[in-house]
């Protein structure tokens, strides 16, 4: 019975996602034609994220573990762990004053309707192409110069091994922050691995714990930034408050 209910729930996600993508996608496409209007497109992107997250029965509780404040006038690199599709909505929900540009997989362009919008608002990367991976830094730098902040999930994807607490981090987010002197916002999402896994027969709605761990200034080496961020997130996952 639980499996049947889960499949119905996942079916509702497809319906909800299709309706929201069509309704919100039109103004997003229109406002993203000109770079200076992306801040208006971002408002509709956030509506889409709110609609998907809350429409699937989720809510979140934010726990601030740092005394540092997010500067509304500064561009950041936003990182977190990545265990679920629902992880993708949370950065936009959490960052109302910083239009976000995601670095994402090129394969998502193939999703009907969504792919058209995704191509317009994200920096796509073909992880199999060294040229594409190298070009990400240039395209992200351009978006940051336009006033956007960047979202990168440094695990590079979701591990097939569900026993792994936190996969190894790729260098990309930390190289970008170091090269362009952009602080790193470190967040940890706790609960979505169980609440909305990639196994369609499992999951349940509920409250996600969101931890704002730290703002890392890009004064250390890329390796040091990566090690510190990984330790912060892993420790939170293993010892949630």
mmCIF file of C-alpha atoms in Angstrom:
data_model
loop_
_atom_site.group_PDB
_atom_site.id
_atom_site.type_symbol
_atom_site.label_atom_id
_atom_site.label_comp_id
_atom_site.label_asym_id
_atom_site.label_seq_id
_atom_site.Cartn_x
_atom_site.Cartn_y
_atom_site.Cartn_z
ATOM 1 C CA UNK A 1 0.000 0.000 0.000
ATOM 2 C CA UNK A 2 2.844 2.389 0.852
ATOM 3 C CA UNK A 3 4.418 1.778 -2.552
ATOM 4 C CA UNK A 4 1.148 2.534 -4.327
ATOM 5 C CA UNK A 5 0.754 5.785 -2.385
ATOM 6 C CA UNK A 6 4.328 6.740 -3.203
ATOM 7 C CA UNK A 7 3.793 6.194 -6.919
ATOM 8 C CA UNK A 8 0.647 8.361 -6.752
ATOM 9 C CA UNK A 9 2.641 11.017 -4.878
ATOM 10 C CA UNK A 10 5.374 10.929 -7.514
ATOM 11 C CA UNK A 11 2.726 11.169 -10.216
ATOM 12 C CA UNK A 12 1.403 14.296 -8.532
ATOM 13 C CA UNK A 13 4.934 15.739 -8.740
ATOM 14 C CA UNK A 14 4.918 15.281 -12.533
ATOM 15 C CA UNK A 15 1.539 17.018 -12.845
ATOM 16 C CA UNK A 16 2.539 19.817 -10.456
ATOM 17 C CA UNK A 17 5.891 20.302 -12.171
ATOM 18 C CA UNK A 18 4.325 20.442 -15.631
ATOM 19 C CA UNK A 19 1.704 23.031 -14.623
ATOM 20 C CA UNK A 20 4.184 25.219 -12.721
ATOM 21 C CA UNK A 21 6.769 25.020 -15.498
ATOM 22 C CA UNK A 22 4.260 26.172 -18.121
ATOM 23 C CA UNK A 23 2.774 28.942 -15.944
ATOM 24 C CA UNK A 24 6.061 30.263 -14.535
ATOM 25 C CA UNK A 25 8.159 29.387 -17.562
ATOM 26 C CA UNK A 26 6.629 32.001 -19.839
ATOM 27 C CA UNK A 27 7.612 35.052 -17.713
ATOM 28 C CA UNK A 28 10.986 33.434 -16.947
ATOM 29 C CA UNK A 29 11.748 33.128 -20.657
ATOM 30 C CA UNK A 30 10.562 36.667 -21.356
ATOM 31 C CA UNK A 31 12.499 38.298 -18.531
ATOM 32 C CA UNK A 32 15.671 36.297 -19.185
ATOM 33 C CA UNK A 33 16.027 37.575 -22.750
ATOM 34 C CA UNK A 34 17.866 40.648 -21.474
ATOM 35 C CA UNK A 35 20.531 40.058 -18.839
ATOM 36 C CA UNK A 36 19.573 43.140 -16.833
ATOM 37 C CA UNK A 37 16.055 41.731 -16.383
ATOM 38 C CA UNK A 38 17.115 38.385 -14.929
ATOM 39 C CA UNK A 39 16.335 39.628 -11.411
ATOM 40 C CA UNK A 40 12.663 39.701 -12.448
ATOM 41 C CA UNK A 41 12.873 36.231 -13.973
ATOM 42 C CA UNK A 42 14.353 35.050 -10.689
ATOM 43 C CA UNK A 43 11.173 36.022 -8.828
ATOM 44 C CA UNK A 44 9.212 33.570 -10.971
ATOM 45 C CA UNK A 45 11.914 30.921 -10.592
ATOM 46 C CA UNK A 46 11.511 31.245 -6.827
ATOM 47 C CA UNK A 47 7.729 30.898 -7.170
ATOM 48 C CA UNK A 48 8.310 27.669 -9.097
ATOM 49 C CA UNK A 49 10.610 26.395 -6.336
ATOM 50 C CA UNK A 50 8.149 27.317 -3.592
ATOM 51 C CA UNK A 51 5.314 25.680 -5.527
ATOM 52 C CA UNK A 52 7.248 22.444 -6.057
ATOM 53 C CA UNK A 53 8.671 22.219 -2.534
ATOM 54 C CA UNK A 54 5.533 23.046 -0.569
ATOM 55 C CA UNK A 55 3.242 21.483 -3.153
ATOM 56 C CA UNK A 56 4.939 18.132 -2.507
ATOM 57 C CA UNK A 57 4.245 18.456 1.208
ATOM 58 C CA UNK A 58 7.640 19.673 2.383
ATOM 59 C CA UNK A 59 8.616 22.507 4.671
ATOM 60 C CA UNK A 60 11.919 23.469 6.230
ATOM 61 C CA UNK A 61 13.439 24.712 9.474
ATOM 62 C CA UNK A 62 16.527 26.906 9.201
ATOM 63 C CA UNK A 63 19.224 26.602 11.849
ATOM 64 C CA UNK A 64 21.932 29.235 11.742
ATOM 65 C CA UNK A 65 25.294 27.947 12.946
ATOM 66 C CA UNK A 66 27.346 31.021 12.068
ATOM 67 C CA UNK A 67 27.342 34.586 13.333
ATOM 68 C CA UNK A 68 28.292 35.893 9.881
ATOM 69 C CA UNK A 69 25.660 37.692 7.848
ATOM 70 C CA UNK A 70 24.907 37.387 4.146
ATOM 71 C CA UNK A 71 25.605 40.685 2.363
ATOM 72 C CA UNK A 72 22.790 41.593 -0.054
ATOM 73 C CA UNK A 73 25.241 43.454 -2.307
ATOM 74 C CA UNK A 74 27.771 40.630 -2.687
ATOM 75 C CA UNK A 75 27.922 37.652 -5.041
ATOM 76 C CA UNK A 76 28.480 34.224 -3.495
ATOM 77 C CA UNK A 77 29.120 30.618 -4.397
ATOM 78 C CA UNK A 78 26.398 28.535 -2.740
ATOM 79 C CA UNK A 79 27.224 24.896 -1.923
ATOM 80 C CA UNK A 80 25.456 22.079 -0.090
ATOM 81 C CA UNK A 81 25.172 18.308 -0.035
ATOM 82 C CA UNK A 82 23.020 16.750 -2.767
ATOM 83 C CA UNK A 83 20.866 13.674 -2.136
ATOM 84 C CA UNK A 84 17.496 14.407 -3.746
ATOM 85 C CA UNK A 85 15.719 16.264 -6.542
ATOM 86 C CA UNK A 86 14.193 18.483 -3.848
ATOM 87 C CA UNK A 87 17.660 19.767 -2.889
ATOM 88 C CA UNK A 88 17.558 21.860 -6.046
ATOM 89 C CA UNK A 89 14.612 23.995 -4.870
ATOM 90 C CA UNK A 90 16.071 24.985 -1.510
ATOM 91 C CA UNK A 91 18.852 27.405 -2.599
ATOM 92 C CA UNK A 92 16.322 29.623 -4.421
ATOM 93 C CA UNK A 93 13.928 29.485 -1.469
ATOM 94 C CA UNK A 94 16.718 30.426 0.941
ATOM 95 C CA UNK A 95 18.203 33.245 -1.169
ATOM 96 C CA UNK A 96 15.557 35.884 -1.985
ATOM 97 C CA UNK A 97 18.014 38.762 -2.537
ATOM 98 C CA UNK A 98 20.654 36.984 -4.637
ATOM 99 C CA UNK A 99 19.556 35.834 -8.113
ATOM 100 C CA UNK A 100 21.066 32.389 -8.465
ATOM 101 C CA UNK A 101 22.573 30.686 -11.479
ATOM 102 C CA UNK A 102 22.941 26.914 -11.209
ATOM 103 C CA UNK A 103 25.735 24.837 -12.687
ATOM 104 C CA UNK A 104 23.989 21.711 -13.885
ATOM 105 C CA UNK A 105 24.220 18.668 -16.103
ATOM 106 C CA UNK A 106 23.766 19.171 -19.835
ATOM 107 C CA UNK A 107 21.510 16.081 -20.005
ATOM 108 C CA UNK A 108 18.652 17.953 -18.280
ATOM 109 C CA UNK A 109 18.144 20.003 -21.442
ATOM 110 C CA UNK A 110 16.372 16.954 -22.883
ATOM 111 C CA UNK A 111 13.439 17.222 -20.444
ATOM 112 C CA UNK A 112 10.398 18.513 -22.396
ATOM 113 C CA UNK A 113 9.455 22.183 -21.709
ATOM 114 C CA UNK A 114 11.697 22.339 -18.615
ATOM 115 C CA UNK A 115 14.788 21.903 -20.800
ATOM 116 C CA UNK A 116 14.078 25.108 -22.751
ATOM 117 C CA UNK A 117 13.976 27.172 -19.552
ATOM 118 C CA UNK A 118 16.887 25.292 -18.001
ATOM 119 C CA UNK A 119 19.072 26.090 -20.995
ATOM 120 C CA UNK A 120 18.287 29.794 -20.690
ATOM 121 C CA UNK A 121 18.949 30.274 -16.975
ATOM 122 C CA UNK A 122 21.692 27.761 -16.082
ATOM 123 C CA UNK A 123 25.338 27.190 -16.901
ATOM 124 C CA UNK A 124 25.377 23.712 -18.396
ATOM 125 C CA UNK A 125 28.330 21.377 -18.195
ATOM 126 C CA UNK A 126 29.093 18.160 -20.037
ATOM 127 C CA UNK A 127 31.045 16.301 -17.378
ATOM 128 C CA UNK A 128 32.550 14.004 -20.023
ATOM 129 C CA UNK A 129 34.125 16.953 -21.842
ATOM 130 C CA UNK A 130 37.253 18.582 -20.411
ATOM 131 C CA UNK A 131 36.619 21.628 -22.626
ATOM 132 C CA UNK A 132 33.089 22.033 -21.250
ATOM 133 C CA UNK A 133 34.281 21.709 -17.651
ATOM 134 C CA UNK A 134 37.004 24.289 -18.219
ATOM 135 C CA UNK A 135 34.581 26.718 -19.882
ATOM 136 C CA UNK A 136 32.308 26.666 -16.822
ATOM 137 C CA UNK A 137 34.628 29.063 -14.977
ATOM 138 C CA UNK A 138 34.403 31.672 -17.728
ATOM 139 C CA UNK A 139 30.616 31.451 -18.020
ATOM 140 C CA UNK A 140 30.128 31.555 -14.249
ATOM 141 C CA UNK A 141 32.422 34.581 -14.029
ATOM 142 C CA UNK A 142 30.277 36.337 -16.629
ATOM 143 C CA UNK A 143 27.119 35.601 -14.639
ATOM 144 C CA UNK A 144 28.719 36.884 -11.441
ATOM 145 C CA UNK A 145 29.753 40.093 -13.200
ATOM 146 C CA UNK A 146 26.090 40.498 -14.133
ATOM 147 C CA UNK A 147 25.180 40.300 -10.430
ATOM 148 C CA UNK A 148 24.263 36.629 -10.069
ATOM 149 C CA UNK A 149 25.462 34.214 -7.420
ATOM 150 C CA UNK A 150 26.356 30.650 -8.369
ATOM 151 C CA UNK A 151 24.992 27.349 -7.046
ATOM 152 C CA UNK A 152 27.209 24.264 -7.336
ATOM 153 C CA UNK A 153 26.639 20.922 -5.659
ATOM 154 C CA UNK A 154 30.298 19.950 -5.145
ATOM 155 C CA UNK A 155 29.635 16.195 -4.973
ATOM 156 C CA UNK A 156 29.008 16.427 -8.711
ATOM 157 C CA UNK A 157 25.846 14.317 -8.527
ATOM 158 C CA UNK A 158 24.098 11.831 -6.292
ATOM 159 C CA UNK A 159 26.074 8.732 -5.337
ATOM 160 C CA UNK A 160 24.604 5.332 -6.229
ATOM 161 C CA UNK A 161 25.920 4.051 -2.893
ATOM 162 C CA UNK A 162 23.235 5.109 -0.411
ATOM 163 C CA UNK A 163 25.486 4.174 2.543
ATOM 164 C CA UNK A 164 27.820 7.106 1.781
ATOM 165 C CA UNK A 165 27.139 10.012 4.140
ATOM 166 C CA UNK A 166 28.844 12.572 1.911
ATOM 167 C CA UNK A 167 30.683 11.887 -1.329
ATOM 168 C CA UNK A 168 34.058 13.423 -2.162
ATOM 169 C CA UNK A 169 33.924 17.010 -3.409
ATOM 170 C CA UNK A 170 35.013 18.145 -6.857
ATOM 171 C CA UNK A 171 37.236 21.231 -7.134
ATOM 172 C CA UNK A 172 34.928 23.386 -9.276
ATOM 173 C CA UNK A 173 33.069 25.431 -6.661
ATOM 174 C CA UNK A 174 36.226 26.155 -4.703
ATOM 175 C CA UNK A 175 38.323 27.027 -7.754
ATOM 176 C CA UNK A 176 35.612 29.442 -8.876
ATOM 177 C CA UNK A 177 35.421 31.080 -5.453
ATOM 178 C CA UNK A 178 39.205 31.341 -5.179
ATOM 179 C CA UNK A 179 39.747 32.744 -8.687
ATOM 180 C CA UNK A 180 36.993 35.339 -8.421
ATOM 181 C CA UNK A 181 37.342 36.174 -4.713
ATOM 182 C CA UNK A 182 33.779 35.141 -3.948
ATOM 183 C CA UNK A 183 32.822 33.931 -0.455
ATOM 184 C CA UNK A 184 31.334 30.435 -0.179
ATOM 185 C CA UNK A 185 27.990 29.885 1.555
ATOM 186 C CA UNK A 186 28.039 26.436 3.152
ATOM 187 C CA UNK A 187 24.643 24.814 3.791
ATOM 188 C CA UNK A 188 23.642 21.312 4.879
ATOM 189 C CA UNK A 189 20.281 19.733 4.058
ATOM 190 C CA UNK A 190 19.237 16.964 6.453
ATOM 191 C CA UNK A 191 16.329 14.610 5.822
ATOM 192 C CA UNK A 192 15.699 14.669 2.077
ATOM 193 C CA UNK A 193 17.782 11.553 1.491
ATOM 194 C CA UNK A 194 15.061 9.594 3.301
ATOM 195 C CA UNK A 195 12.061 11.825 2.516
ATOM 196 C CA UNK A 196 12.513 12.030 -1.249
ATOM 197 C CA UNK A 197 15.067 9.465 -2.480
ATOM 198 C CA UNK A 198 15.567 8.532 -6.113
ATOM 199 C CA UNK A 199 13.778 5.236 -5.416
ATOM 200 C CA UNK A 200 10.244 6.112 -6.581
ATOM 201 C CA UNK A 201 8.646 3.571 -4.235
ATOM 202 C CA UNK A 202 9.991 5.298 -1.115
ATOM 203 C CA UNK A 203 9.636 8.645 0.604
ATOM 204 C CA UNK A 204 7.263 10.796 2.587
ATOM 205 C CA UNK A 205 6.487 14.504 3.057
ATOM 206 C CA UNK A 206 7.801 16.317 6.127
ATOM 207 C CA UNK A 207 10.095 18.961 7.584
ATOM 208 C CA UNK A 208 13.641 19.302 6.242
ATOM 209 C CA UNK A 209 16.371 20.555 8.555
ATOM 210 C CA UNK A 210 18.480 23.241 6.867
ATOM 211 C CA UNK A 211 21.757 24.239 8.512
ATOM 212 C CA UNK A 212 23.587 27.409 7.518
ATOM 213 C CA UNK A 213 27.081 26.303 8.472
ATOM 214 C CA UNK A 214 29.491 29.007 7.508
ATOM 215 C CA UNK A 215 30.652 31.683 5.094
ATOM 216 C CA UNK A 216 34.133 30.736 3.897
ATOM 217 C CA UNK A 217 36.281 33.587 2.681
ATOM 218 C CA UNK A 218 38.406 32.624 -0.352
ATOM 219 C CA UNK A 219 41.723 33.412 1.300
ATOM 220 C CA UNK A 220 42.854 29.805 1.667
ATOM 221 C CA UNK A 221 43.956 27.446 -1.084
ATOM 222 C CA UNK A 222 41.410 25.551 -3.168
ATOM 223 C CA UNK A 223 42.349 22.324 -1.390
ATOM 224 C CA UNK A 224 41.978 23.924 2.051
ATOM 225 C CA UNK A 225 38.578 25.426 1.193
ATOM 226 C CA UNK A 226 37.353 22.085 -0.118
ATOM 227 C CA UNK A 227 38.572 20.179 2.929
ATOM 228 C CA UNK A 228 37.043 22.637 5.349
ATOM 229 C CA UNK A 229 33.670 22.745 3.587
ATOM 230 C CA UNK A 230 33.498 18.950 3.335
ATOM 231 C CA UNK A 231 34.281 18.582 7.048
ATOM 232 C CA UNK A 232 31.605 21.171 7.999
ATOM 233 C CA UNK A 233 28.850 19.456 6.019
ATOM 234 C CA UNK A 234 29.850 15.907 6.958
ATOM 235 C CA UNK A 235 29.992 16.753 10.647
ATOM 236 C CA UNK A 236 26.493 18.283 10.444
ATOM 237 C CA UNK A 237 25.119 15.206 8.679
ATOM 238 C CA UNK A 238 26.640 12.883 11.252
ATOM 239 C CA UNK A 239 25.769 15.034 14.271
ATOM 240 C CA UNK A 240 22.622 17.037 13.493
ATOM 241 C CA UNK A 241 21.447 19.256 16.323
#
